[in-house]
Every structure is written in structure tokens, then in C-alpha cells.
GROMACS .gro file of C-alpha atoms in nm:
model
  471
    1MET     CA    1   2.798   0.816  -3.090
    2ALA     CA    2   3.050   0.777  -3.374
    3PRO     CA    3   2.916   0.879  -3.717
    4ALA     CA    4   2.945   0.524  -3.857
    5ALA     CA    5   2.765   0.375  -3.557
    6MET     CA    6   2.495   0.639  -3.583
    7ARG     CA    7   2.441   0.561  -3.951
    8THR     CA    8   2.414   0.189  -3.876
    9ALA     CA    9   2.167   0.252  -3.594
   10ALA     CA   10   1.960   0.495  -3.798
   11SER     CA   11   1.948   0.259  -4.096
   12SER     CA   12   1.818  -0.023  -3.875
   13LEU     CA   13   1.517   0.193  -3.785
   14SER     CA   14   1.419   0.294  -4.139
   15GLY     CA   15   1.116   0.064  -4.161
   16VAL     CA   16   1.015   0.057  -3.796
   17LYS     CA   17   0.644   0.059  -3.704
   18PRO     CA   18   0.563   0.296  -3.416
   19VAL     CA   19   0.339   0.047  -3.234
   20PRO     CA   20   0.395  -0.217  -2.962
   21PHE     CA   21   0.494  -0.545  -3.127
   22TRP     CA   22   0.280  -0.755  -2.891
   23LEU     CA   23  -0.037  -0.561  -2.971
   24ASP     CA   24   0.026  -0.562  -3.347
   25ASP     CA   25  -0.125  -0.908  -3.382
   26PRO     CA   26  -0.403  -1.034  -3.610
   27GLU     CA   27  -0.527  -1.251  -3.321
   28ARG     CA   28  -0.601  -0.944  -3.111
   29PRO     CA   29  -0.960  -0.989  -2.990
   30ASP     CA   30  -1.229  -0.737  -3.071
   31ALA     CA   31  -1.319  -0.495  -2.796
   32LEU     CA   32  -1.631  -0.570  -2.593
   33PRO     CA   33  -1.914  -0.314  -2.576
   34ALA     CA   34  -1.904  -0.030  -2.325
   35LEU     CA   35  -2.132  -0.024  -2.023
   36THR     CA   36  -2.452   0.172  -2.075
   37GLY     CA   37  -2.700   0.213  -1.793
   38ASP     CA   38  -2.663   0.070  -1.444
   39GLU     CA   39  -2.506  -0.256  -1.329
   40HIS     CA   40  -2.525  -0.428  -0.990
   41THR     CA   41  -2.265  -0.677  -0.872
   42ASP     CA   42  -2.095  -0.832  -0.571
   43LEU     CA   43  -1.744  -0.730  -0.683
   44LEU     CA   44  -1.643  -0.457  -0.926
   45VAL     CA   45  -1.289  -0.472  -1.063
   46VAL     CA   46  -1.161  -0.146  -1.213
   47GLY     CA   47  -0.884  -0.196  -1.468
   48GLY     CA   48  -0.834  -0.452  -1.744
   49GLY     CA   49  -0.461  -0.510  -1.711
   50TYR     CA   50  -0.302  -0.804  -1.532
   51SER     CA   51  -0.393  -0.670  -1.189
   52GLY     CA   52  -0.764  -0.648  -1.263
   53LEU     CA   53  -0.780  -0.964  -1.474
   54TRP     CA   54  -0.616  -1.181  -1.209
   55THR     CA   55  -0.842  -1.029  -0.943
   56ALA     CA   56  -1.157  -1.112  -1.138
   57LEU     CA   57  -1.037  -1.462  -1.225
   58ILE     CA   58  -0.926  -1.556  -0.873
   59ALA     CA   59  -1.246  -1.410  -0.725
   60LYS     CA   60  -1.448  -1.653  -0.937
   61GLU     CA   61  -1.213  -1.940  -0.857
   62ARG     CA   62  -1.254  -1.873  -0.485
   63ASP     CA   63  -1.632  -1.843  -0.511
   64PRO     CA   64  -1.794  -1.942  -0.843
   65ASP     CA   65  -2.126  -1.795  -0.727
   66ARG     CA   66  -1.982  -1.449  -0.671
   67ASP     CA   67  -2.104  -1.200  -0.929
   68VAL     CA   68  -1.808  -1.010  -1.078
   69VAL     CA   69  -1.794  -0.715  -1.320
   70LEU     CA   70  -1.473  -0.572  -1.470
   71ILE     CA   71  -1.451  -0.235  -1.643
   72GLU     CA   72  -1.160  -0.116  -1.856
   73GLY     CA   73  -1.110   0.241  -1.980
   74HIS     CA   74  -0.965   0.138  -2.316
   75GLU     CA   75  -0.914  -0.228  -2.415
   76VAL     CA   76  -0.795  -0.521  -2.205
   77GLY     CA   77  -0.415  -0.542  -2.211
   78TRP     CA   78  -0.374  -0.215  -2.396
   79ALA     CA   79  -0.148  -0.033  -2.146
   80ALA     CA   80   0.152  -0.172  -1.955
   81SER     CA   81   0.019  -0.528  -1.970
   82GLY     CA   82   0.056  -0.529  -2.349
   83ARG     CA   83   0.376  -0.325  -2.376
   84ASN     CA   84   0.622  -0.487  -2.134
   85GLY     CA   85   0.912  -0.719  -2.211
   86GLY     CA   86   0.731  -1.037  -2.113
   87PHE     CA   87   0.958  -1.120  -1.816
   88CYS     CA   88   0.737  -1.303  -1.564
   89ALA     CA   89   0.941  -1.315  -1.242
   90ALA     CA   90   0.880  -1.503  -0.920
   91SER     CA   91   1.017  -1.211  -0.718
   92LEU     CA   92   0.753  -1.009  -0.533
   93THR     CA   93   1.009  -0.750  -0.419
   94HIS     CA   94   1.162  -0.620  -0.743
   95GLY     CA   95   1.449  -0.861  -0.705
   96LEU     CA   96   1.599  -1.043  -0.412
   97ALA     CA   97   1.843  -0.764  -0.320
   98ASN     CA   98   1.563  -0.509  -0.278
   99GLY     CA   99   1.366  -0.757  -0.066
  100VAL     CA  100   1.663  -0.836   0.159
  101GLU     CA  101   1.733  -0.464   0.206
  102ARG     CA  102   1.374  -0.377   0.300
  103TRP     CA  103   1.230  -0.687   0.469
  104PRO     CA  104   1.519  -0.908   0.585
  105ASP     CA  105   1.307  -1.087   0.845
  106GLU     CA  106   1.041  -1.175   0.587
  107ILE     CA  107   1.255  -1.252   0.285
  108ALA     CA  108   1.231  -1.632   0.321
  109LYS     CA  109   0.850  -1.615   0.329
  110LEU     CA  110   0.842  -1.360   0.045
  111GLU     CA  111   1.061  -1.584  -0.171
  112GLU     CA  112   0.841  -1.885  -0.093
  113LEU     CA  113   0.524  -1.694  -0.179
  114GLY     CA  114   0.685  -1.567  -0.499
  115GLU     CA  115   0.778  -1.916  -0.612
  116ARG     CA  116   0.427  -2.040  -0.536
  117ASN     CA  117   0.283  -1.746  -0.727
  118LEU     CA  118   0.489  -1.819  -1.040
  119ASP     CA  119   0.393  -2.187  -1.017
  120ALA     CA  120   0.028  -2.081  -0.995
  121ILE     CA  121   0.064  -1.864  -1.307
  122GLU     CA  122   0.216  -2.154  -1.497
  123ALA     CA  123  -0.066  -2.381  -1.377
  124ALA     CA  124  -0.335  -2.129  -1.476
  125VAL     CA  125  -0.186  -2.087  -1.823
  126ALA     CA  126  -0.211  -2.465  -1.869
  127ARG     CA  127  -0.553  -2.502  -1.702
  128TYR     CA  128  -0.722  -2.236  -1.915
  129GLY     CA  129  -0.533  -2.320  -2.234
  130ILE     CA  130  -0.375  -1.974  -2.261
  131ASP     CA  131  -0.137  -1.979  -2.558
  132CYS     CA  132   0.096  -1.703  -2.436
  133GLU     CA  133   0.427  -1.867  -2.538
  134PHE     CA  134   0.517  -1.940  -2.174
  135GLU     CA  135   0.880  -2.058  -2.140
  136ARG     CA  136   1.033  -2.101  -1.794
  137THR     CA  137   1.387  -2.044  -1.912
  138GLY     CA  138   1.511  -1.821  -1.631
  139GLU     CA  139   1.703  -1.494  -1.652
  140ILE     CA  140   2.070  -1.402  -1.653
  141ASP     CA  141   2.192  -1.080  -1.489
  142VAL     CA  142   2.491  -0.979  -1.701
  143ALA     CA  143   2.804  -0.783  -1.604
  144THR     CA  144   2.946  -0.562  -1.877
  145GLU     CA  145   3.190  -0.368  -1.655
  146PRO     CA  146   3.454  -0.502  -1.410
  147HIS     CA  147   3.286  -0.347  -1.105
  148GLN     CA  148   2.957  -0.512  -1.201
  149LEU     CA  149   3.130  -0.851  -1.222
  150GLN     CA  150   3.272  -0.809  -0.873
  151GLU     CA  151   2.931  -0.705  -0.740
  152LEU     CA  152   2.770  -1.013  -0.897
  153ARG     CA  153   3.037  -1.241  -0.741
  154GLU     CA  154   2.975  -1.089  -0.397
  155TRP     CA  155   2.599  -1.107  -0.437
  156HIS     CA  156   2.617  -1.474  -0.537
  157GLU     CA  157   2.806  -1.542  -0.214
  158GLU     CA  158   2.524  -1.372  -0.022
  159ILE     CA  159   2.262  -1.575  -0.208
  160VAL     CA  160   2.439  -1.897  -0.109
  161LYS     CA  161   2.451  -1.781   0.256
  162LEU     CA  162   2.077  -1.716   0.243
  163GLY     CA  163   2.026  -2.077   0.140
  164ILE     CA  164   1.871  -1.988  -0.194
  165THR     CA  165   1.935  -2.243  -0.467
  166GLY     CA  166   1.899  -2.242  -0.843
  167VAL     CA  167   2.113  -1.932  -0.901
  168ASP     CA  168   2.449  -2.000  -1.066
  169PHE     CA  169   2.747  -1.772  -1.123
  170LEU     CA  170   2.876  -1.781  -1.481
  171ASP     CA  171   3.224  -1.660  -1.568
  172ARG     CA  172   3.295  -1.495  -1.900
  173ASP     CA  173   3.340  -1.817  -2.098
  174ALA     CA  174   3.041  -1.991  -1.941
  175LEU     CA  175   2.817  -1.693  -2.010
  176ARG     CA  176   2.934  -1.650  -2.369
  177ALA     CA  177   2.867  -2.020  -2.424
  178GLU     CA  178   2.503  -1.941  -2.341
  179VAL     CA  179   2.473  -1.606  -2.523
  180ASP     CA  180   2.769  -1.462  -2.710
  181SER     CA  181   2.848  -1.093  -2.683
  182PRO     CA  182   3.195  -0.936  -2.665
  183THR     CA  183   3.061  -0.705  -2.393
  184PHE     CA  184   2.973  -0.988  -2.150
  185LEU     CA  185   3.213  -1.045  -1.860
  186GLY     CA  186   3.004  -1.282  -1.647
  187GLY     CA  187   2.660  -1.322  -1.500
  188LEU     CA  188   2.415  -1.476  -1.254
  189TRP     CA  189   2.165  -1.723  -1.398
  190ASP     CA  190   1.840  -1.763  -1.206
  191ARG     CA  191   1.737  -2.088  -1.371
  192ARG     CA  192   1.374  -2.122  -1.254
  193GLY     CA  193   1.269  -1.788  -1.112
  194VAL     CA  194   1.166  -1.616  -1.436
  195ALA     CA  195   0.955  -1.719  -1.735
  196MET     CA  196   0.934  -1.558  -2.076
  197LEU     CA  197   0.591  -1.503  -2.231
  198HIS     CA  198   0.390  -1.303  -2.484
  199PRO     CA  199   0.243  -1.032  -2.259
  200ALA     CA  200  -0.057  -0.935  -2.470
  201LYS     CA  201  -0.157  -1.297  -2.530
  202LEU     CA  202  -0.149  -1.353  -2.154
  203ALA     CA  203  -0.389  -1.060  -2.105
  204TRP     CA  204  -0.617  -1.175  -2.386
  205GLY     CA  205  -0.615  -1.530  -2.250
  206LEU     CA  206  -0.706  -1.411  -1.902
  207LYS     CA  207  -0.988  -1.206  -2.053
  208ARG     CA  208  -1.128  -1.516  -2.222
  209ALA     CA  209  -1.088  -1.726  -1.905
  210CYS     CA  210  -1.269  -1.462  -1.697
  211ARG     CA  211  -1.562  -1.453  -1.938
  212GLU     CA  212  -1.583  -1.832  -1.941
  213LEU     CA  213  -1.621  -1.822  -1.562
  214GLY     CA  214  -1.899  -1.567  -1.590
  215VAL     CA  215  -1.722  -1.234  -1.537
  216ARG     CA  216  -1.897  -0.953  -1.723
  217ILE     CA  217  -1.638  -0.731  -1.892
  218TYR     CA  218  -1.703  -0.384  -2.031
  219GLU     CA  219  -1.431  -0.216  -2.236
  220HIS     CA  220  -1.406   0.154  -2.325
  221THR     CA  221  -1.565   0.209  -1.984
  222ARG     CA  222  -1.357   0.434  -1.765
  223GLY     CA  223  -1.423   0.459  -1.393
  224LEU     CA  224  -1.475   0.830  -1.331
  225GLU     CA  225  -1.582   0.863  -0.969
  226LEU     CA  226  -1.607   0.640  -0.663
  227ALA     CA  227  -1.861   0.709  -0.389
  228ARG     CA  228  -2.048   0.536  -0.107
  229SER     CA  229  -2.390   0.396  -0.191
  230GLY     CA  230  -2.581   0.239   0.096
  231GLU     CA  231  -2.383  -0.057   0.229
  232GLY     CA  232  -2.166  -0.067  -0.082
  233MET     CA  233  -2.002   0.154  -0.341
  234ALA     CA  234  -2.095   0.316  -0.671
  235VAL     CA  235  -1.859   0.389  -0.959
  236ARG     CA  236  -1.972   0.637  -1.223
  237THR     CA  237  -1.874   0.565  -1.585
  238PRO     CA  238  -1.925   0.774  -1.903
  239TYR     CA  239  -2.261   0.612  -1.983
  240GLY     CA  240  -2.375   0.455  -1.659
  241ARG     CA  241  -2.293   0.341  -1.307
  242VAL     CA  242  -2.187   0.022  -1.131
  243PHE     CA  243  -2.320  -0.051  -0.784
  244ALA     CA  244  -2.107  -0.306  -0.598
  245ARG     CA  245  -2.069  -0.448  -0.250
  246ARG     CA  246  -1.690  -0.441  -0.290
  247VAL     CA  247  -1.447  -0.274  -0.533
  248ALA     CA  248  -1.092  -0.375  -0.632
  249LEU     CA  249  -0.880  -0.107  -0.800
  250GLY     CA  250  -0.622  -0.232  -1.049
  251THR     CA  251  -0.560   0.098  -1.224
  252ASN     CA  252  -0.188   0.114  -1.140
  253ILE     CA  253  -0.035   0.416  -1.320
  254PHE     CA  254  -0.370   0.572  -1.405
  255PRO     CA  255  -0.504   0.811  -1.139
  256SER     CA  256  -0.652   0.612  -0.853
  257LEU     CA  257  -1.018   0.660  -0.767
  258VAL     CA  258  -0.890   0.683  -0.409
  259LYS     CA  259  -0.723   1.023  -0.433
  260ARG     CA  260  -0.496   0.983  -0.129
  261VAL     CA  261  -0.317   0.698  -0.309
  262ARG     CA  262  -0.205   0.913  -0.601
  263PRO     CA  263   0.110   1.067  -0.446
  264TYR     CA  264   0.261   0.721  -0.397
  265THR     CA  265   0.325   0.661  -0.769
  266VAL     CA  266   0.474   0.849  -1.061
  267PRO     CA  267   0.475   0.750  -1.430
  268VAL     CA  268   0.806   0.651  -1.584
  269TYR     CA  269   0.818   0.601  -1.959
  270ASP     CA  270   1.013   0.297  -2.070
  271TYR     CA  271   1.105   0.210  -2.431
  272ALA     CA  272   1.171  -0.100  -2.639
  273LEU     CA  273   1.266  -0.214  -2.987
  274MET     CA  274   1.187  -0.544  -3.160
  275THR     CA  275   1.400  -0.682  -3.442
  276GLU     CA  276   1.280  -0.866  -3.745
  277PRO     CA  277   1.305  -1.247  -3.704
  278LEU     CA  278   1.667  -1.362  -3.703
  279THR     CA  279   1.782  -1.601  -3.972
  280PRO     CA  280   1.923  -1.937  -3.857
  281ALA     CA  281   2.275  -1.807  -3.932
  282GLN     CA  282   2.218  -1.489  -3.731
  283LEU     CA  283   2.082  -1.686  -3.438
  284GLU     CA  284   2.376  -1.926  -3.457
  285SER     CA  285   2.618  -1.631  -3.438
  286ILE     CA  286   2.493  -1.540  -3.089
  287GLY     CA  287   2.404  -1.885  -2.957
  288TRP     CA  288   2.118  -1.828  -2.709
  289LYS     CA  289   1.995  -2.187  -2.734
  290GLY     CA  290   1.863  -2.167  -2.378
  291ARG     CA  291   1.633  -1.874  -2.465
  292GLN     CA  292   1.686  -1.710  -2.126
  293GLY     CA  293   1.587  -1.355  -2.056
  294LEU     CA  294   1.881  -1.121  -2.000
  295GLY     CA  295   1.939  -0.791  -1.827
  296ASP     CA  296   2.261  -0.601  -1.773
  297SER     CA  297   2.369  -0.478  -1.431
  298ALA     CA  298   2.401  -0.106  -1.493
  299ASN     CA  299   2.182   0.147  -1.315
  300GLN     CA  300   2.056   0.247  -1.659
  301PHE     CA  301   2.003  -0.112  -1.763
  302HIS     CA  302   1.884  -0.298  -2.070
  303TYR     CA  303   1.657  -0.603  -2.077
  304PHE     CA  304   1.646  -0.835  -2.377
  305ARG     CA  305   1.497  -1.168  -2.480
  306LEU     CA  306   1.395  -1.382  -2.776
  307SER     CA  307   1.037  -1.398  -2.898
  308ALA     CA  308   0.875  -1.721  -3.013
  309ASP     CA  309   0.967  -1.641  -3.375
  310ASN     CA  310   1.328  -1.555  -3.282
  311ARG     CA  311   1.312  -1.178  -3.282
  312ILE     CA  312   1.512  -0.994  -3.017
  313LEU     CA  313   1.332  -0.752  -2.790
  314TRP     CA  314   1.578  -0.486  -2.669
  315GLY     CA  315   1.450  -0.237  -2.413
  316GLY     CA  316   1.529  -0.018  -2.116
  317TYR     CA  317   1.809   0.233  -2.049
  318ASP     CA  318   1.614   0.559  -2.061
  319ALA     CA  319   1.353   0.612  -1.790
  320ILE     CA  320   1.167   0.934  -1.865
  321TYR     CA  321   0.957   1.113  -1.604
  322PRO     CA  322   0.725   1.383  -1.746
  323TYR     CA  323   0.707   1.702  -1.543
  324GLY     CA  324   0.394   1.700  -1.331
  325GLY     CA  325   0.357   1.326  -1.363
  326LYS     CA  326   0.097   1.362  -1.637
  327LEU     CA  327   0.040   1.079  -1.881
  328ASN     CA  328   0.085   1.179  -2.243
  329ALA     CA  329   0.039   0.945  -2.540
  330ASP     CA  330   0.292   1.153  -2.734
  331LEU     CA  331   0.561   1.012  -2.502
  332ASP     CA  332   0.494   0.658  -2.630
  333GLN     CA  333   0.727   0.747  -2.917
  334ARG     CA  334   1.074   0.895  -2.852
  335PRO     CA  335   1.302   0.875  -3.159
  336GLU     CA  336   1.613   0.993  -2.972
  337THR     CA  337   1.576   0.701  -2.731
  338PHE     CA  338   1.515   0.453  -3.013
  339LEU     CA  339   1.831   0.570  -3.189
  340LYS     CA  340   2.030   0.533  -2.868
  341LEU     CA  341   1.888   0.185  -2.804
  342ALA     CA  342   1.969   0.075  -3.159
  343GLU     CA  343   2.329   0.191  -3.127
  344GLN     CA  344   2.364   0.009  -2.794
  345PHE     CA  345   2.213  -0.307  -2.946
  346PHE     CA  346   2.483  -0.326  -3.213
  347THR     CA  347   2.753  -0.260  -2.952
  348CYS     CA  348   2.624  -0.564  -2.763
  349PHE     CA  349   2.580  -0.781  -3.073
  350PRO     CA  350   2.813  -0.655  -3.348
  351GLN     CA  351   2.772  -0.989  -3.526
  352LEU     CA  352   2.410  -0.886  -3.600
  353SER     CA  353   2.508  -0.583  -3.809
  354GLY     CA  354   2.246  -0.540  -4.078
  355VAL     CA  355   1.954  -0.659  -3.867
  356ARG     CA  356   1.660  -0.420  -3.881
  357PHE     CA  357   1.401  -0.330  -3.621
  358SER     CA  358   1.036  -0.388  -3.704
  359HIS     CA  359   0.866  -0.218  -3.406
  360ALA     CA  360   0.947   0.062  -3.161
  361TRP     CA  361   0.728   0.169  -2.870
  362GLY     CA  362   0.709   0.303  -2.519
  363GLY     CA  363   0.469   0.314  -2.230
  364ALA     CA  364   0.426   0.427  -1.873
  365ILE     CA  365   0.524   0.221  -1.569
  366ASP     CA  366   0.379   0.290  -1.223
  367THR     CA  367   0.687   0.352  -1.012
  368CYS     CA  368   0.692   0.392  -0.635
  369SER     CA  369   0.980   0.487  -0.409
  370ARG     CA  370   1.040   0.135  -0.278
  371PHE     CA  371   1.025  -0.026  -0.628
  372THR     CA  372   0.761  -0.283  -0.541
  373ALA     CA  373   0.387  -0.295  -0.493
  374PHE     CA  374   0.198  -0.150  -0.199
  375PHE     CA  375  -0.156  -0.228  -0.087
  376GLY     CA  376  -0.440  -0.086   0.116
  377THR     CA  377  -0.811  -0.035   0.168
  378ALA     CA  378  -1.049   0.259   0.174
  379HIS     CA  379  -1.412   0.328   0.261
  380GLN     CA  380  -1.405   0.105   0.570
  381GLY     CA  381  -1.272  -0.196   0.385
  382ARG     CA  382  -1.517  -0.183   0.095
  383VAL     CA  383  -1.242  -0.084  -0.152
  384ALA     CA  384  -0.897  -0.241  -0.197
  385TYR     CA  385  -0.608  -0.129  -0.415
  386ALA     CA  386  -0.264  -0.242  -0.529
  387ALA     CA  387  -0.015  -0.029  -0.724
  388GLY     CA  388   0.353   0.057  -0.764
  389TYR     CA  389   0.484  -0.260  -0.930
  390THR     CA  390   0.769  -0.065  -1.097
  391GLY     CA  391   0.811  -0.279  -1.404
  392LEU     CA  392   0.796  -0.626  -1.245
  393GLY     CA  393   0.419  -0.663  -1.242
  394VAL     CA  394   0.385  -0.940  -1.501
  395GLY     CA  395   0.413  -1.197  -1.225
  396SER     CA  396   0.353  -1.010  -0.901
  397THR     CA  397   0.016  -0.866  -1.008
  398ARG     CA  398  -0.131  -1.212  -0.949
  399PHE     CA  399  -0.002  -1.197  -0.590
  400GLY     CA  400  -0.146  -0.844  -0.565
  401ALA     CA  401  -0.484  -0.977  -0.676
  402ASP     CA  402  -0.477  -1.234  -0.397
  403VAL     CA  403  -0.387  -0.960  -0.148
  404MET     CA  404  -0.673  -0.734  -0.261
  405LEU     CA  405  -0.923  -1.018  -0.231
  406ASP     CA  406  -0.785  -1.107   0.114
  407LEU     CA  407  -0.823  -0.746   0.226
  408LEU     CA  408  -1.179  -0.725   0.094
  409SER     CA  409  -1.270  -1.045   0.278
  410GLY     CA  410  -1.154  -0.891   0.607
  411GLU     CA  411  -0.974  -1.212   0.701
  412GLU     CA  412  -0.611  -1.227   0.811
  413THR     CA  413  -0.395  -1.444   0.585
  414GLU     CA  414  -0.026  -1.523   0.544
  415ARG     CA  415  -0.022  -1.247   0.284
  416THR     CA  416  -0.195  -0.975   0.486
  417ARG     CA  417   0.032  -1.044   0.785
  418LEU     CA  418   0.338  -0.941   0.583
  419GLU     CA  419   0.508  -0.613   0.671
  420MET     CA  420   0.542  -0.556   0.296
  421VAL     CA  421   0.162  -0.562   0.268
  422ARG     CA  422   0.096  -0.362   0.586
  423SER     CA  423   0.347  -0.083   0.511
  424LYS     CA  424   0.353   0.195   0.254
  425PRO     CA  425   0.639   0.351   0.057
  426MET     CA  426   0.726   0.716   0.106
  427PRO     CA  427   0.509   0.931  -0.123
  428PHE     CA  428   0.667   1.150  -0.385
  429PRO     CA  429   0.675   1.523  -0.308
  430PRO     CA  430   0.470   1.777  -0.505
  431GLU     CA  431   0.613   1.960  -0.803
  432PRO     CA  432   0.858   2.108  -0.869
  433PHE     CA  433   1.034   1.900  -0.602
  434ALA     CA  434   0.937   1.563  -0.754
  435TRP     CA  435   1.078   1.650  -1.094
  436ALA     CA  436   1.397   1.803  -0.948
  437GLY     CA  437   1.460   1.505  -0.721
  438ILE     CA  438   1.398   1.249  -0.995
  439GLU     CA  439   1.616   1.437  -1.242
  440ILE     CA  440   1.904   1.461  -0.992
  441THR     CA  441   1.869   1.090  -0.924
  442ARG     CA  442   1.868   1.001  -1.296
  443ARG     CA  443   2.182   1.202  -1.360
  444SER     CA  444   2.351   1.059  -1.052
  445LEU     CA  445   2.277   0.704  -1.163
  446ALA     CA  446   2.420   0.774  -1.508
  447HIS     CA  447   2.730   0.925  -1.347
  448ALA     CA  448   2.773   0.615  -1.129
  449ASP     CA  449   2.757   0.392  -1.437
  450ASP     CA  450   3.037   0.596  -1.594
  451ASN     CA  451   3.252   0.592  -1.279
  452GLY     CA  452   3.290   0.231  -1.176
  453GLY     CA  453   2.960   0.219  -0.993
  454ARG     CA  454   3.068   0.477  -0.733
  455ARG     CA  455   2.759   0.643  -0.588
  456ASN     CA  456   2.767   1.013  -0.505
  457LEU     CA  457   2.639   1.176  -0.186
  458TRP     CA  458   2.288   1.217  -0.326
  459LEU     CA  459   2.254   0.846  -0.405
  460LYS     CA  460   2.406   0.744  -0.073
  461THR     CA  461   2.151   0.963   0.105
  462MET     CA  462   1.867   0.814  -0.098
  463ASP     CA  463   1.995   0.465  -0.015
  464LYS     CA  464   1.992   0.543   0.359
  465LEU     CA  465   1.636   0.672   0.334
  466GLY     CA  466   1.526   0.368   0.136
  467LEU     CA  467   1.419   0.584  -0.159
  468GLY     CA  468   1.480   0.532  -0.525
  469PHE     CA  469   1.379   0.588  -0.884
  470ASP     CA  470   1.379   0.300  -1.127
  471SER     CA  471   1.208   0.151  -1.431
   0.00000   0.00000   0.00000
């Protein structure tokens, strides 16, 4: 980083608050009391992020008489569900390319289910009056290097051959007419497949909707141990127990109560900055009247979007895996990454020189080796789980909730027949092999970005094995 660029980046961070912007909101609801004593219920949902909230809500929608309890170890929406970029995608497969590579025979059905899932989220937001700033503006994948532009052109040709509509190729001038950056060479605009939203307000709205339907929610109530109890299950908590006929686990990156599931995910820390609100003149200098979400096409990519009050969220690039895979709140703040992100922001938008960042934060994503969620049951079908969303869980967690409820019902559905649902990713190896493999992959991806996208032998081998590491 040049000294002048470093000074500009550092200056932009001088007043930054080290907290997630979405959670720093006066409308944040008060936490509900913790569980004390014993509870009995038909369905226990463990986890108060999107995965658990959608599961509880849909369970009551399917059967209003079903008794449902949800427990959350901290506060609803506090973890990944309140820290993400607010990109709510239709894709269930971490993007179409990943789905085509892994499940080519199912991709048409997976795309259809994904579109229906996003439509259902939009309908639920309206039905329950959830004011989460939902905008179905789409997303543009941006090329900032010549090899990325060629890859996007070729991929658009494949999309057309697959019969998928609503995705347009934009050349340099067309893209810069939408959002103006001197680094943009072209892009692919998925016009309907992604919505922008306020992630924490979505979680808080789902919490309210669940309670209105009769779900009993206990916050600051961590599930400590899962065990059989008669014909059902029992989950021990710090001050009590919950006895349930069925249990749905939506704990994602936090250690699963089904221990054999734990090797399938690792935590990856992702980071983001939020600017102060742009002035009308600053907004005019970059255009962005369509308010689309954007992401560049590098391996170490950035994602960025406008908030409702015209701030720019700028996140991504670094994906940090802690040795041993242990969660650590100290990793939520990483000044060296924030400085790097700020410098890259001003490279992308030099016309915004002088803009300052108001918030800087990080958080852990549950990554699996195939980039997209996996599912299963335990204890003879009494327990279901979903995990491994790898950063695209804002939308697909609702699909995962449907899958968990299908599995707990024991009935075959169009979802449970999917190979994606019936198969598992490859688990990560134990340490020190996990850390070494992830670190080699990270460095190889960075090297590919600096060398025209050319992948070395390590990455080519990982590609053949269907393995990866991503945020």
C-alpha cells in the first residue's frame, strides 16, 4: 500500500465503532428471559438465527396446534444472522456454477426451488409486516481484471444454454452506467435472483412473528447436551431442561449437539465496513440508482451494497480460519483487515475520497467443503440438522428449515429426494492438517488472483476432488 493511500485509508477509520452496524440500532428488541426449570414441547428448535427462526415459524404455519419452543444461547440474530451483508439470494447451491458442477442432473429443480424459496421469503416479509428494508434489486457480478471478464462472458453463454433467463451481460459502459467505478470492466446482472435487506431487522421480525404464532422463545439459554428421554429427546440448558418429541438443530457454526456433525464445518471469519451516509453529491458521483448488490469476481472477493440510508457496506476479501477451528470473540475485530478493506474501497471508488467509515466488524461463517448446506438426522429420526451454508444462508436457511421439518416428519418430499439433501460434503481433517490445507488453499487463491486466474496444481487437485475453502 502506498503511503498516501494508507494515510487516506487510516484516516477514514478514525471514528469507526467496533460493532456490527445492523445490531447498533435503537429498535433492537430487549432480550427475552432465560429458561429456568423444565419445559415440555412437541418441537424444540435450538438456535435463534435464521435457520432456527424459519424452522419455528414454518412449523407453526404447517400445524398451528403444534407446540414449539426455541432456545438461543445469546440473543436472537446476534451471530451471523445479524452480521452478514444482507444479500438474500435465491440460489440454494452457493451460486449457479457450484450447483451445476456438483448436481448437474438436479440443477433445474434446485433453481426452481430456490426461486420459490425467495418468493416465499418476500411473501412472509409482507404477510407478517416485517420492516427489514427488503429490496429485490438483484446482484451484479463484476469483473475487475481481463481474465474475469472473459470468464463472465463464457459463463453467460453457459447460462443461456441452460435456459436460465433474467441474467444479463453488461459491458464496461453498460455496467458503469449502473454503478461507476474505474475498476469495472463488465459484469453479469442477475435481475431477480437476489434481494437486499437489513439482516438484523429480518431476524427481529421473524422473532416477533414466531411469538405471535405462539412459539415460546428463551434467550440466553444455551443447549448444552442432547440425550434420549423415553420416546423423545431432552436438551439440558444452564438452568433447566427441555423435553421434546422432536428437535431441530439450527446452530450452524456453533458446535453441534450431534458430535459426529462437527467435522463437516469450520469457522471462517469474514469482515465488513460501513460508511457514513453518502451525501446526494457523493451518491450522484457513483450512480447506483438501481441499488443492486455487487460482488467482484476474484477468488478473494468483495461484496458491497447500499443501505436504506445510502451508506455503503464494503466487506469480504480476507477469510480467516483460526487454528483448531475455535471460535474467539477477539477475532470479531481485525484492524489490519479493516485497513486493507478501506484502501481497496477507495481504489474502487476514488470519487468518494474523504468518506469515513462509521462501523467495522467481523463474525464467523460456517463453511463446509462443498460451499453449501448439508442435512441429516440423528437419534432414529428424532433430531434433524442443517449446517454449512458458507455465507449464503440469508435466503437458503428458509429452505433448510423446510428440509429439517420434512426429515422430522419422516415423509418423502421433493426436497428430501434431492441428492443435495441426501449427500454429505467431505469432512475437514483433524489438526494440524485442516489448518495447513486451508492455509495452502488461501495462499493459492491469492496467487491465482495475481496471475490472471491461473490455478496451481493444488487448486486443480482440490477442484477434481470437489473440495474448497470459501467465505
